[in-house]
PDB file of C-alpha atoms and ligand atoms in Angstrom:
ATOM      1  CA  UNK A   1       0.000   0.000   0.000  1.00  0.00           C
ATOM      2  CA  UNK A   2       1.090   3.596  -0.760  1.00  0.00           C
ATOM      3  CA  UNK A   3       1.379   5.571   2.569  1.00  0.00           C
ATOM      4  CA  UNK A   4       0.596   8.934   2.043  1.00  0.00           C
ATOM      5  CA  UNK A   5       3.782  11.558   2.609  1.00  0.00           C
ATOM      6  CA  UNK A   6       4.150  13.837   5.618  1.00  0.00           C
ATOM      7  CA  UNK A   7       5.498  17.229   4.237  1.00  0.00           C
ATOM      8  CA  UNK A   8       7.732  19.603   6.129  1.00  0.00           C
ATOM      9  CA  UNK A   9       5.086  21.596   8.585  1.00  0.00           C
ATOM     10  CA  UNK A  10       4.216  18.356  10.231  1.00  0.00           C
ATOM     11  CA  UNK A  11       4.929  17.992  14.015  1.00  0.00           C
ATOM     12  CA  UNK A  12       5.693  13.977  13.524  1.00  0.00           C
ATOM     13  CA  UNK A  13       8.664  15.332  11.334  1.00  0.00           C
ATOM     14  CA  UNK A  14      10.496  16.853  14.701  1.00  0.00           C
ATOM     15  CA  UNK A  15       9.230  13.493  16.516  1.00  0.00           C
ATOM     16  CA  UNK A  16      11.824  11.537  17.599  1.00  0.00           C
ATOM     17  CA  UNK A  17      11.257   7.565  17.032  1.00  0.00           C
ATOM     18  CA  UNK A  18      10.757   5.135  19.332  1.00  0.00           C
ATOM     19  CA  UNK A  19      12.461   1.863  19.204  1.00  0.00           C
ATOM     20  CA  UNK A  20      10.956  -1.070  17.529  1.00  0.00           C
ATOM     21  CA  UNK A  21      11.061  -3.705  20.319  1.00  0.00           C
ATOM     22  CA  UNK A  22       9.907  -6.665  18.145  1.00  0.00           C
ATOM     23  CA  UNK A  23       9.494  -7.415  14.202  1.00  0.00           C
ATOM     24  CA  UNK A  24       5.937  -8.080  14.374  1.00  0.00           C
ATOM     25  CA  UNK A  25       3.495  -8.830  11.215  1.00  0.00           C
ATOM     26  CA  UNK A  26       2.784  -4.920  11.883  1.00  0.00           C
ATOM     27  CA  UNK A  27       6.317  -4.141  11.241  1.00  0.00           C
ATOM     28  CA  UNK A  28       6.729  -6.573   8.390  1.00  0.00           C
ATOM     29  CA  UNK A  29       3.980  -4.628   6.527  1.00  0.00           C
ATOM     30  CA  UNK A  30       4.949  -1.263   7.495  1.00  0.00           C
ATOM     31  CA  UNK A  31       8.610  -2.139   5.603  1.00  0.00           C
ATOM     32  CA  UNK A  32       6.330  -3.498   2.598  1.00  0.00           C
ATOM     33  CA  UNK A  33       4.304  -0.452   2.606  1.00  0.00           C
ATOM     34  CA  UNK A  34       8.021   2.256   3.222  1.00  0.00           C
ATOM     35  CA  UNK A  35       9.230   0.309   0.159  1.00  0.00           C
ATOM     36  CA  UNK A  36       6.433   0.510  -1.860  1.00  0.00           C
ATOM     37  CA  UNK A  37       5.868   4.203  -1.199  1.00  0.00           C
ATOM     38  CA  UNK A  38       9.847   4.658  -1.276  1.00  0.00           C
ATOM     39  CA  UNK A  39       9.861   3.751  -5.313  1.00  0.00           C
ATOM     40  CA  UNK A  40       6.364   5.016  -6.249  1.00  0.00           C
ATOM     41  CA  UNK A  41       7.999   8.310  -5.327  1.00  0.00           C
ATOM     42  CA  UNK A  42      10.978   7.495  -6.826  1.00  0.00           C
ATOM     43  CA  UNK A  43      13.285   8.009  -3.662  1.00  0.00           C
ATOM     44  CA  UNK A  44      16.295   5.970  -2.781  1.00  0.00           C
ATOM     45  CA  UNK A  45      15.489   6.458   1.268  1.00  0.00           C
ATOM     46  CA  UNK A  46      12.834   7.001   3.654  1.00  0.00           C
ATOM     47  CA  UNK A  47      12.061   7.208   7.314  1.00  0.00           C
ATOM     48  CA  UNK A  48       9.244   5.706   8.723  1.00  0.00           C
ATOM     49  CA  UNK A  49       7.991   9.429  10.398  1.00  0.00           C
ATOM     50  CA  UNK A  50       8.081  10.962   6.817  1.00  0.00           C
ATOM     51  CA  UNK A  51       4.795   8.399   6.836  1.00  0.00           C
ATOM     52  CA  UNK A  52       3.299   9.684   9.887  1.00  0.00           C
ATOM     53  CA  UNK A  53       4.706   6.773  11.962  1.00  0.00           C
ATOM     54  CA  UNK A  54       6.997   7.417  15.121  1.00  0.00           C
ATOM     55  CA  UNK A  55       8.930   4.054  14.720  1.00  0.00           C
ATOM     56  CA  UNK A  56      12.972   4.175  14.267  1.00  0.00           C
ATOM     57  CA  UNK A  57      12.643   1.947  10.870  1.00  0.00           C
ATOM     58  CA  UNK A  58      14.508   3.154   7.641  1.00  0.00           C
ATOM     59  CA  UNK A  59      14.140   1.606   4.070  1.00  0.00           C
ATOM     60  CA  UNK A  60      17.651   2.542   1.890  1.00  0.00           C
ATOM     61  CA  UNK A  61      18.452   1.571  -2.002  1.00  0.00           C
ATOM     62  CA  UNK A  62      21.682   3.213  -3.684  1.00  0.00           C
ATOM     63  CA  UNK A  63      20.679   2.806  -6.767  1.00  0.00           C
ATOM     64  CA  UNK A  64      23.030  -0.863  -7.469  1.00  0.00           C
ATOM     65  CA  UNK A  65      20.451  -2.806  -8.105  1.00  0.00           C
ATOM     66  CA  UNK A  66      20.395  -4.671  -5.161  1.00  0.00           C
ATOM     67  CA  UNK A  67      16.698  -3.991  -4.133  1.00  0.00           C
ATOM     68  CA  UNK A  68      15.698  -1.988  -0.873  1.00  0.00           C
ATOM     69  CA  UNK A  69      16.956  -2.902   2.357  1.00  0.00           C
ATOM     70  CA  UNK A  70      14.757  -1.974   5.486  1.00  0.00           C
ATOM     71  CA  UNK A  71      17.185  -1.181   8.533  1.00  0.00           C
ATOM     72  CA  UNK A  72      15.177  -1.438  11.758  1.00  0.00           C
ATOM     73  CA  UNK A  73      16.522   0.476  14.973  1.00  0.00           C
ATOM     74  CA  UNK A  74      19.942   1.408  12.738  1.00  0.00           C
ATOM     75  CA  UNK A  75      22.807   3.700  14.746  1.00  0.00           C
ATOM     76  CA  UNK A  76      25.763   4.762  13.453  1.00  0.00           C
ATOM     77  CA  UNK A  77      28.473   3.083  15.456  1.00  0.00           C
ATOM     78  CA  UNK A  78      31.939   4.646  13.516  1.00  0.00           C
ATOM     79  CA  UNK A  79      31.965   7.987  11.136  1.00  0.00           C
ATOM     80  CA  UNK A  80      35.232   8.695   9.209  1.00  0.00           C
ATOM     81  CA  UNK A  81      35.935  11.796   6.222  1.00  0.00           C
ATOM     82  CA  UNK A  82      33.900  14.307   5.224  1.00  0.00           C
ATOM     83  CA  UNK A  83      31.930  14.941   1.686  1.00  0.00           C
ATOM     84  CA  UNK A  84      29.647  17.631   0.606  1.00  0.00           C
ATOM     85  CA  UNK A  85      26.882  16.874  -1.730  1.00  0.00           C
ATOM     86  CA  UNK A  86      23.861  17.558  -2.938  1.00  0.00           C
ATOM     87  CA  UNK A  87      20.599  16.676  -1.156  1.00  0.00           C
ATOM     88  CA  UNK A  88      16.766  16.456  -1.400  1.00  0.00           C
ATOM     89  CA  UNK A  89      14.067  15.246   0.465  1.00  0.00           C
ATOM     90  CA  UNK A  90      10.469  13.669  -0.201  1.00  0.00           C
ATOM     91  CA  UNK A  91       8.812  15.469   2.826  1.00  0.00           C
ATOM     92  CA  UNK A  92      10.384  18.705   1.411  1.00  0.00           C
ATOM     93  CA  UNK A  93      10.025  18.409  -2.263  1.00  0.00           C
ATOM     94  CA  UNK A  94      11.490  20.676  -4.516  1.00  0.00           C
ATOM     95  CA  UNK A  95      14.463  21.935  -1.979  1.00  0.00           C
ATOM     96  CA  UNK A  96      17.767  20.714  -3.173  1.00  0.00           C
ATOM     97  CA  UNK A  97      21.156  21.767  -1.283  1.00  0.00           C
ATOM     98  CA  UNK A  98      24.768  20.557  -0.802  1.00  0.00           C
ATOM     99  CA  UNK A  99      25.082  18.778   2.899  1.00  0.00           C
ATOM    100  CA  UNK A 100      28.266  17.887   4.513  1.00  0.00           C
ATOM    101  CA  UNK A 101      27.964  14.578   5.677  1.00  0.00           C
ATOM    102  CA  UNK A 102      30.482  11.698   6.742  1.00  0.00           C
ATOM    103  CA  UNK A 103      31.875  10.391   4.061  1.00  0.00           C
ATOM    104  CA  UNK A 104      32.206   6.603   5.567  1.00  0.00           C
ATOM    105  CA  UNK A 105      29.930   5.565   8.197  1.00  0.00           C
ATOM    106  CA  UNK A 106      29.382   1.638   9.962  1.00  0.00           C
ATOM    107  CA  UNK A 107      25.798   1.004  11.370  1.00  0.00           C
ATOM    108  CA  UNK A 108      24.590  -1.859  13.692  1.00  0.00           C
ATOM    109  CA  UNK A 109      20.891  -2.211  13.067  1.00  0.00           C
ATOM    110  CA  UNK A 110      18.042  -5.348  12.694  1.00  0.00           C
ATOM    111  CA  UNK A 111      17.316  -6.164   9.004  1.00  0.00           C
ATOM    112  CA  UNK A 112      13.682  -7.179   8.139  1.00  0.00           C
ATOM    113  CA  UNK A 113      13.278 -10.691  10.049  1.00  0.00           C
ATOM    114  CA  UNK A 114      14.680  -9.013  13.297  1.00  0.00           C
ATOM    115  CA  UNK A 115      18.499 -10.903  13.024  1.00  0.00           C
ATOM    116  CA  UNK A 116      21.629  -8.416  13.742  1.00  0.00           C
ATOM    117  CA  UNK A 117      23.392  -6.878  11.385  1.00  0.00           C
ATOM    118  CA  UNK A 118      26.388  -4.367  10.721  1.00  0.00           C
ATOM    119  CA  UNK A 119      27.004  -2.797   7.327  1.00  0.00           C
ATOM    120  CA  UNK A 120      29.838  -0.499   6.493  1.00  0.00           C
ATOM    121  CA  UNK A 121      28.404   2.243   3.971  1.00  0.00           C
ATOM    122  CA  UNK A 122      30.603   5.036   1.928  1.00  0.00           C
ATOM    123  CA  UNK A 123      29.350   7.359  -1.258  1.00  0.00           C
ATOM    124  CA  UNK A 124      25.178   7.390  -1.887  1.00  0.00           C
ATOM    125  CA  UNK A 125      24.648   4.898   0.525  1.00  0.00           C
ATOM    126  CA  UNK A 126      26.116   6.420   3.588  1.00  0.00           C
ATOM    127  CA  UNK A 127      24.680   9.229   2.855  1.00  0.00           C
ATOM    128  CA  UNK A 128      21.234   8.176   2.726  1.00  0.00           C
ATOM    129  CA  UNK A 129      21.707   6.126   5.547  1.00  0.00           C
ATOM    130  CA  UNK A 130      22.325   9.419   7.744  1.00  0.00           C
ATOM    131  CA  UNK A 131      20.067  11.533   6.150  1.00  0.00           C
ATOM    132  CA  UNK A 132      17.492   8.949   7.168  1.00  0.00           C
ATOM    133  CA  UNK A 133      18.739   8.179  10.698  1.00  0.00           C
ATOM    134  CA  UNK A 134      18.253  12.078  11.133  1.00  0.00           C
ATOM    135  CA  UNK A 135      14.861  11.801  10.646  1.00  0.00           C
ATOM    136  CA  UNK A 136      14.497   9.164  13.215  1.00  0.00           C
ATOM    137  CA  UNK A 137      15.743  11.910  15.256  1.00  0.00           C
ATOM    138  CA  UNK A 138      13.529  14.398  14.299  1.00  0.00           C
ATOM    139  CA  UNK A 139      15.815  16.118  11.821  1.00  0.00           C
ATOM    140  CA  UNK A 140      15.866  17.535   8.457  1.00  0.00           C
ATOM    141  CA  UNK A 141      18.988  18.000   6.396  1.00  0.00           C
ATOM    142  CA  UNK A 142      17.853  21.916   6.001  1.00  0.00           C
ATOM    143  CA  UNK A 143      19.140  21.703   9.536  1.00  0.00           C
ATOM    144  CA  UNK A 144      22.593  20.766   8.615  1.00  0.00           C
ATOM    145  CA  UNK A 145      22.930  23.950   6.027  1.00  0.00           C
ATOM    146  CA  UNK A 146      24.668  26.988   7.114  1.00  0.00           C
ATOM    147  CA  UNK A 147      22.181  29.488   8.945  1.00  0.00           C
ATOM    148  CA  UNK A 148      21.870  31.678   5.575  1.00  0.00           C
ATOM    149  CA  UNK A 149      20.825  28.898   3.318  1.00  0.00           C
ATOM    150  CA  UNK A 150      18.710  27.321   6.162  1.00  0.00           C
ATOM    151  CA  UNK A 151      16.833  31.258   6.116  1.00  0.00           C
ATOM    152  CA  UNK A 152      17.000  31.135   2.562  1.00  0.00           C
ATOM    153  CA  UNK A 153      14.993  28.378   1.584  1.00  0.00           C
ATOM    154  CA  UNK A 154      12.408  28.814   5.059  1.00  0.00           C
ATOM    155  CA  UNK A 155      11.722  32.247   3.176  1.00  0.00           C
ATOM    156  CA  UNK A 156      10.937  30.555   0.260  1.00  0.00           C
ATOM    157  CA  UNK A 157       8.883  27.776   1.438  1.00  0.00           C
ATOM    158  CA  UNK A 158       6.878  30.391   3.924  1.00  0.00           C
ATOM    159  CA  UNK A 159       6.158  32.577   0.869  1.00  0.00           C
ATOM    160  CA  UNK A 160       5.683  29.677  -2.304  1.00  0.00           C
ATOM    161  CA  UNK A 161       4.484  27.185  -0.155  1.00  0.00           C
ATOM    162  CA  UNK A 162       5.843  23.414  -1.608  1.00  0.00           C
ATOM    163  CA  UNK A 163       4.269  21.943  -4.353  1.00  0.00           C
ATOM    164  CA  UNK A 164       2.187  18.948  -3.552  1.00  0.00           C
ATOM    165  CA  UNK A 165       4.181  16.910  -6.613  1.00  0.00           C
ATOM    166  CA  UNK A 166       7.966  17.373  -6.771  1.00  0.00           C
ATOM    167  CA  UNK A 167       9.854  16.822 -10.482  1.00  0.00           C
ATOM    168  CA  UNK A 168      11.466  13.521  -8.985  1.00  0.00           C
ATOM    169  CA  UNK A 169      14.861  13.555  -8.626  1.00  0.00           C
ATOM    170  CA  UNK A 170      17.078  10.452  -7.962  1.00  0.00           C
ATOM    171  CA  UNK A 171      18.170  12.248  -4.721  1.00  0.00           C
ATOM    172  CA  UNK A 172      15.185  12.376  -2.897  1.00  0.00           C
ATOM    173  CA  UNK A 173      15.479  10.755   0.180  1.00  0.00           C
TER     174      UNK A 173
HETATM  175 NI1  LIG B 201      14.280  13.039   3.795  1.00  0.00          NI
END
């Protein structure tokens, strides 16, 4: 099923998720739904509260093929570098900036049956994987831009409003 999109406005965007205790059927079809939603949208990431759910689940794909991969409680355990690039987001469509982020990351998370696992991430991947860990935490990358940008586009969104169907972009997350 295609879950509808919470858009930048929405309190559950500045939520901050609560562990998943227990991959239940609930959980099992949540992860069907994030993926399904993830590609009709044409993302390669998304965070459980971008579809009004308070649960620290993230669904990731970068883009090799290899199908989505749902990463259930995920933490960054090691960060190493630093790359800038540039960055959108489904629950703030049409806002694209250049985020510093670290440029290698490891994460210890569940995968979709509940069984342990650790994945070392560089490039697209670990990038996604913290832009969608922040919104587990109630972030959004316009947080990570400089103050002037962050004004910048706030201006813009207070006075355009976002458009209810972004061009999609292949770094939508
Ligand atoms: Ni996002």
């Amino acid at each position: 099923m295609i879950l509808k999109l919470r858009k930048y406005g929405d309190p559950i965007l500045r939520r901050r998720g609560a562990p998943i205790p227990a991959i239940t059927p609930e959980v099992r079809e949540l992860i069907a739904d994030m993926v399904e939603t993830m590609y009709h949208q044409v993302g390669i990431g998304l965070a459980a509260p971008q579809v009004g759910i308070p649960l620290r689940v993230i669904v990731v794909d970068d883009n090799t093929g290899a199908g989505a991969r749902p990463l259930v409680n995920p933490a960054i355990t090691a960060r190493r570098g630093s790359v800038v690039g540039e960055e959108g987001c489904l629950s703030i469509p049409g806002i694209f900036a250049p985020v510093e982020r670290a440029e290698w990351v490891t994460v210890e998370a569940l995968d979709g049956d509940g069984a342990p696992l650790a994945l070392e991430a560089h490039g697209l991947l670990a990038r996604v994987i913290q832009h969608e860990i922040d919104h587990l935490d109630g972030i959004l990358f316009i947080d990570r831009l400089d103050p002037v940008t962050r004004d910048r586009i706030k201006r813009k969104i207070k006075k355009e409003g976002l458009p209810d169907e972004a061009p999609h972009s292949a770094f939508a997350l």
